[in-house]
Amino acid sequence: MVHLKQNSYQEYLKLKAKVGVLQRNQRNLLGEDLAELSTKELEQLEHQLDKSLRQIRSIKTQHMLDQLADLQRKEEMLLESNRALKAKLEESCATLRQQWDVEAAQNNPTPYARQSNEDFFEPLPCNNNSPPNGYNVATQDHLNNATTSTHNDNNNGFTPAWLL
């Protein structure tokens, strides 16, 4: 029993010393308590930090490459899905067009005859010298002057929307 206690105590002291060394190393890695280190210990610390940074960068790069490959796979899946949806849409549009054409042919067996603009529009008789009944001559002159001035002010060749 005494021997067991003595072994446990020695193990405790070893572990306590290891904890102290690890805490000192951690402080050194964080840039603390560097004044008491020798040149050789500082070089070892620098080498350890460089090695750790290379490992971290390597892991980070690998992680980014994995993410990039995953995103490329997702992009390809989305493009394929988009192609399939586009084909399905074109197919349904073609079916609808055919149905509309059939319905139009059934409802109106003769094709639409286009009328010329001359047949469709009938010119109204107009006398430019006298205003239409109910118009004030002064108001008509004011409107004519306003449109003329806007046309003269408009250098870019476009008619303002309010005149249309």
PDB file of C-alpha atoms in Angstrom:
ATOM      1  CA  MET A   1       0.000   0.000   0.000  1.00  0.00           C
ATOM      2  CA  VAL A   2       2.841   2.401   0.848  1.00  0.00           C
ATOM      3  CA  HIS A   3       4.572   1.405  -2.360  1.00  0.00           C
ATOM      4  CA  LEU A   4       1.365   2.191  -4.313  1.00  0.00           C
ATOM      5  CA  LYS A   5       1.124   5.640  -2.707  1.00  0.00           C
ATOM      6  CA  GLN A   6       4.758   6.345  -3.467  1.00  0.00           C
ATOM      7  CA  ASN A   7       4.326   5.356  -7.151  1.00  0.00           C
ATOM      8  CA  SER A   8       1.208   7.476  -7.420  1.00  0.00           C
ATOM      9  CA  TYR A   9       3.006  10.452  -5.907  1.00  0.00           C
ATOM     10  CA  GLN A  10       5.960  10.066  -8.314  1.00  0.00           C
ATOM     11  CA  GLU A  11       3.557   9.811 -11.239  1.00  0.00           C
ATOM     12  CA  TYR A  12       1.823  12.945  -9.980  1.00  0.00           C
ATOM     13  CA  LEU A  13       5.147  14.820  -9.866  1.00  0.00           C
ATOM     14  CA  LYS A  14       6.027  13.703 -13.418  1.00  0.00           C
ATOM     15  CA  LEU A  15       2.648  14.808 -14.726  1.00  0.00           C
ATOM     16  CA  LYS A  16       2.936  18.109 -12.884  1.00  0.00           C
ATOM     17  CA  ALA A  17       6.357  18.733 -14.458  1.00  0.00           C
ATOM     18  CA  LYS A  18       4.971  17.866 -17.916  1.00  0.00           C
ATOM     19  CA  VAL A  19       2.069  20.296 -17.403  1.00  0.00           C
ATOM     20  CA  GLY A  20       4.565  23.007 -16.416  1.00  0.00           C
ATOM     21  CA  VAL A  21       6.666  22.364 -19.551  1.00  0.00           C
ATOM     22  CA  LEU A  22       3.561  22.361 -21.781  1.00  0.00           C
ATOM     23  CA  GLN A  23       2.326  25.623 -20.242  1.00  0.00           C
ATOM     24  CA  ARG A  24       5.755  27.232 -20.752  1.00  0.00           C
ATOM     25  CA  ASN A  25       5.825  26.000 -24.389  1.00  0.00           C
ATOM     26  CA  GLN A  26       2.328  27.370 -24.932  1.00  0.00           C
ATOM     27  CA  ARG A  27       3.360  30.773 -23.569  1.00  0.00           C
ATOM     28  CA  ASN A  28       6.466  30.704 -25.809  1.00  0.00           C
ATOM     29  CA  LEU A  29       4.364  29.840 -28.861  1.00  0.00           C
ATOM     30  CA  LEU A  30       2.077  32.747 -28.021  1.00  0.00           C
ATOM     31  CA  GLY A  31       5.117  35.037 -27.901  1.00  0.00           C
ATOM     32  CA  GLU A  32       5.277  35.326 -24.114  1.00  0.00           C
ATOM     33  CA  ASP A  33       8.304  34.755 -21.825  1.00  0.00           C
ATOM     34  CA  LEU A  34      10.770  34.739 -24.749  1.00  0.00           C
ATOM     35  CA  ALA A  35      13.444  36.724 -22.914  1.00  0.00           C
ATOM     36  CA  GLU A  36      14.654  33.740 -20.905  1.00  0.00           C
ATOM     37  CA  LEU A  37      15.121  31.532 -24.010  1.00  0.00           C
ATOM     38  CA  SER A  38      18.544  30.941 -25.564  1.00  0.00           C
ATOM     39  CA  THR A  39      19.299  31.541 -29.247  1.00  0.00           C
ATOM     40  CA  LYS A  40      19.091  27.825 -29.983  1.00  0.00           C
ATOM     41  CA  GLU A  41      15.710  27.555 -28.227  1.00  0.00           C
ATOM     42  CA  LEU A  42      14.438  30.592 -30.203  1.00  0.00           C
ATOM     43  CA  GLU A  43      15.548  28.963 -33.478  1.00  0.00           C
ATOM     44  CA  GLN A  44      13.789  25.736 -32.501  1.00  0.00           C
ATOM     45  CA  LEU A  45      10.654  27.705 -31.644  1.00  0.00           C
ATOM     46  CA  GLU A  46      10.828  29.509 -34.993  1.00  0.00           C
ATOM     47  CA  HIS A  47      11.262  26.190 -36.822  1.00  0.00           C
ATOM     48  CA  GLN A  48       8.296  24.732 -34.936  1.00  0.00           C
ATOM     49  CA  LEU A  49       6.138  27.771 -35.770  1.00  0.00           C
ATOM     50  CA  ASP A  50       7.128  27.599 -39.458  1.00  0.00           C
ATOM     51  CA  LYS A  51       6.304  23.904 -39.580  1.00  0.00           C
ATOM     52  CA  SER A  52       2.941  24.522 -37.904  1.00  0.00           C
ATOM     53  CA  LEU A  53       2.110  27.364 -40.323  1.00  0.00           C
ATOM     54  CA  ARG A  54       2.964  25.190 -43.358  1.00  0.00           C
ATOM     55  CA  GLN A  55       0.728  22.443 -41.999  1.00  0.00           C
ATOM     56  CA  ILE A  56      -2.127  24.876 -41.314  1.00  0.00           C
ATOM     57  CA  ARG A  57      -1.810  26.393 -44.807  1.00  0.00           C
ATOM     58  CA  SER A  58      -1.735  22.949 -46.362  1.00  0.00           C
ATOM     59  CA  ILE A  59      -4.866  21.888 -44.496  1.00  0.00           C
ATOM     60  CA  LYS A  60      -6.595  25.160 -45.394  1.00  0.00           C
ATOM     61  CA  THR A  61      -5.647  24.802 -49.069  1.00  0.00           C
ATOM     62  CA  GLN A  62      -6.883  21.207 -49.153  1.00  0.00           C
ATOM     63  CA  HIS A  63     -10.140  22.273 -47.512  1.00  0.00           C
ATOM     64  CA  MET A  64     -10.620  25.049 -50.081  1.00  0.00           C
ATOM     65  CA  LEU A  65      -9.869  22.644 -52.953  1.00  0.00           C
ATOM     66  CA  ASP A  66     -12.415  20.185 -51.561  1.00  0.00           C
ATOM     67  CA  GLN A  67     -14.994  22.964 -51.335  1.00  0.00           C
ATOM     68  CA  LEU A  68     -14.203  24.075 -54.890  1.00  0.00           C
ATOM     69  CA  ALA A  69     -14.620  20.537 -56.230  1.00  0.00           C
ATOM     70  CA  ASP A  70     -17.909  20.205 -54.348  1.00  0.00           C
ATOM     71  CA  LEU A  71     -19.164  23.500 -55.768  1.00  0.00           C
ATOM     72  CA  GLN A  72     -18.160  22.435 -59.272  1.00  0.00           C
ATOM     73  CA  ARG A  73     -20.120  19.190 -58.866  1.00  0.00           C
ATOM     74  CA  LYS A  74     -23.136  21.177 -57.657  1.00  0.00           C
ATOM     75  CA  GLU A  75     -22.776  23.597 -60.576  1.00  0.00           C
ATOM     76  CA  GLU A  76     -22.742  20.720 -63.065  1.00  0.00           C
ATOM     77  CA  MET A  77     -25.817  19.184 -61.426  1.00  0.00           C
ATOM     78  CA  LEU A  78     -27.631  22.542 -61.608  1.00  0.00           C
ATOM     79  CA  LEU A  79     -26.659  23.012 -65.247  1.00  0.00           C
ATOM     80  CA  GLU A  80     -27.959  19.539 -66.090  1.00  0.00           C
ATOM     81  CA  SER A  81     -31.164  20.229 -64.178  1.00  0.00           C
ATOM     82  CA  ASN A  82     -31.502  23.545 -66.021  1.00  0.00           C
ATOM     83  CA  ARG A  83     -31.060  21.793 -69.384  1.00  0.00           C
ATOM     84  CA  ALA A  84     -33.724  19.238 -68.480  1.00  0.00           C
ATOM     85  CA  LEU A  85     -36.154  21.963 -67.354  1.00  0.00           C
ATOM     86  CA  LYS A  86     -35.509  23.977 -70.505  1.00  0.00           C
ATOM     87  CA  ALA A  87     -36.192  20.930 -72.694  1.00  0.00           C
ATOM     88  CA  LYS A  88     -39.366  20.204 -70.746  1.00  0.00           C
ATOM     89  CA  LEU A  89     -40.486  23.836 -71.121  1.00  0.00           C
ATOM     90  CA  GLU A  90     -39.810  23.823 -74.866  1.00  0.00           C
ATOM     91  CA  GLU A  91     -41.723  20.570 -75.200  1.00  0.00           C
ATOM     92  CA  SER A  92     -44.738  21.925 -73.319  1.00  0.00           C
ATOM     93  CA  CYS A  93     -44.630  25.182 -75.331  1.00  0.00           C
ATOM     94  CA  ALA A  94     -44.558  23.219 -78.579  1.00  0.00           C
ATOM     95  CA  THR A  95     -47.534  21.155 -77.405  1.00  0.00           C
ATOM     96  CA  LEU A  96     -49.459  24.309 -76.482  1.00  0.00           C
ATOM     97  CA  ARG A  97     -48.672  25.921 -79.838  1.00  0.00           C
ATOM     98  CA  GLN A  98     -49.957  22.852 -81.634  1.00  0.00           C
ATOM     99  CA  GLN A  99     -53.148  22.897 -79.552  1.00  0.00           C
ATOM    100  CA  TRP A 100     -53.664  26.604 -80.235  1.00  0.00           C
ATOM    101  CA  ASP A 101     -53.089  26.115 -83.954  1.00  0.00           C
ATOM    102  CA  VAL A 102     -55.601  23.261 -84.036  1.00  0.00           C
ATOM    103  CA  GLU A 103     -58.161  25.301 -82.076  1.00  0.00           C
ATOM    104  CA  ALA A 104     -57.622  28.345 -84.285  1.00  0.00           C
ATOM    105  CA  ALA A 105     -58.048  26.235 -87.401  1.00  0.00           C
ATOM    106  CA  GLN A 106     -61.259  24.729 -86.010  1.00  0.00           C
ATOM    107  CA  ASN A 107     -62.720  28.078 -84.946  1.00  0.00           C
ATOM    108  CA  ASN A 108     -61.734  29.999 -88.084  1.00  0.00           C
ATOM    109  CA  PRO A 109     -61.130  27.759 -91.080  1.00  0.00           C
ATOM    110  CA  THR A 110     -60.020  30.671 -93.313  1.00  0.00           C
ATOM    111  CA  PRO A 111     -56.733  32.340 -92.539  1.00  0.00           C
ATOM    112  CA  TYR A 112     -56.805  35.933 -91.426  1.00  0.00           C
ATOM    113  CA  ALA A 113     -56.790  38.292 -94.372  1.00  0.00           C
ATOM    114  CA  ARG A 114     -54.644  41.329 -93.730  1.00  0.00           C
ATOM    115  CA  GLN A 115     -56.158  44.641 -94.664  1.00  0.00           C
ATOM    116  CA  SER A 116     -54.052  47.450 -95.955  1.00  0.00           C
ATOM    117  CA  ASN A 117     -53.773  50.584 -93.846  1.00  0.00           C
ATOM    118  CA  GLU A 118     -55.576  52.633 -96.497  1.00  0.00           C
ATOM    119  CA  ASP A 119     -58.628  50.377 -96.260  1.00  0.00           C
ATOM    120  CA  PHE A 120     -58.615  50.311 -92.504  1.00  0.00           C
ATOM    121  CA  PHE A 121     -58.183  54.008 -91.739  1.00  0.00           C
ATOM    122  CA  GLU A 122     -60.529  56.575 -93.132  1.00  0.00           C
ATOM    123  CA  PRO A 123     -59.153  60.137 -93.223  1.00  0.00           C
ATOM    124  CA  LEU A 124     -61.228  62.783 -91.525  1.00  0.00           C
ATOM    125  CA  PRO A 125     -61.999  65.995 -93.361  1.00  0.00           C
ATOM    126  CA  CYS A 126     -59.952  68.794 -91.839  1.00  0.00           C
ATOM    127  CA  ASN A 127     -59.670  72.466 -92.556  1.00  0.00           C
ATOM    128  CA  ASN A 128     -56.449  73.827 -91.059  1.00  0.00           C
ATOM    129  CA  ASN A 129     -57.484  77.458 -91.435  1.00  0.00           C
ATOM    130  CA  SER A 130     -60.431  77.352 -89.060  1.00  0.00           C
ATOM    131  CA  PRO A 131     -60.513  75.639 -85.649  1.00  0.00           C
ATOM    132  CA  PRO A 132     -63.130  72.960 -84.991  1.00  0.00           C
ATOM    133  CA  ASN A 133     -66.391  74.056 -83.423  1.00  0.00           C
ATOM    134  CA  GLY A 134     -66.129  74.759 -79.726  1.00  0.00           C
ATOM    135  CA  TYR A 135     -62.395  75.645 -79.742  1.00  0.00           C
ATOM    136  CA  ASN A 136     -61.180  79.041 -78.732  1.00  0.00           C
ATOM    137  CA  VAL A 137     -58.837  80.482 -81.399  1.00  0.00           C
ATOM    138  CA  ALA A 138     -56.534  81.963 -78.746  1.00  0.00           C
ATOM    139  CA  THR A 139     -56.216  78.590 -76.989  1.00  0.00           C
ATOM    140  CA  GLN A 140     -55.509  76.864 -80.310  1.00  0.00           C
ATOM    141  CA  ASP A 141     -52.772  79.407 -81.141  1.00  0.00           C
ATOM    142  CA  HIS A 142     -51.263  78.960 -77.666  1.00  0.00           C
ATOM    143  CA  LEU A 143     -51.134  75.172 -78.145  1.00  0.00           C
ATOM    144  CA  ASN A 144     -49.554  75.544 -81.595  1.00  0.00           C
ATOM    145  CA  ASN A 145     -46.892  77.892 -80.231  1.00  0.00           C
ATOM    146  CA  ALA A 146     -46.152  75.538 -77.291  1.00  0.00           C
ATOM    147  CA  THR A 147     -45.629  72.508 -79.523  1.00  0.00           C
ATOM    148  CA  THR A 148     -43.492  74.530 -81.927  1.00  0.00           C
ATOM    149  CA  SER A 149     -41.245  75.768 -79.110  1.00  0.00           C
ATOM    150  CA  THR A 150     -40.808  72.269 -77.685  1.00  0.00           C
ATOM    151  CA  HIS A 151     -39.841  70.977 -81.118  1.00  0.00           C
ATOM    152  CA  ASN A 152     -37.279  73.748 -81.479  1.00  0.00           C
ATOM    153  CA  ASP A 153     -35.890  73.149 -77.958  1.00  0.00           C
ATOM    154  CA  ASN A 154     -35.624  69.420 -78.553  1.00  0.00           C
ATOM    155  CA  ASN A 155     -32.197  69.014 -80.147  1.00  0.00           C
ATOM    156  CA  ASN A 156     -31.868  65.244 -79.830  1.00  0.00           C
ATOM    157  CA  GLY A 157     -34.692  64.461 -82.265  1.00  0.00           C
ATOM    158  CA  PHE A 158     -36.975  62.711 -79.780  1.00  0.00           C
ATOM    159  CA  THR A 159     -40.514  63.823 -79.080  1.00  0.00           C
ATOM    160  CA  PRO A 160     -41.332  64.248 -75.366  1.00  0.00           C
ATOM    161  CA  ALA A 161     -43.691  61.620 -74.032  1.00  0.00           C
ATOM    162  CA  TRP A 162     -46.401  64.133 -73.095  1.00  0.00           C
ATOM    163  CA  LEU A 163     -46.755  65.110 -76.738  1.00  0.00           C
ATOM    164  CA  LEU A 164     -47.479  61.586 -77.835  1.00  0.00           C
TER     165      LEU A 164
END
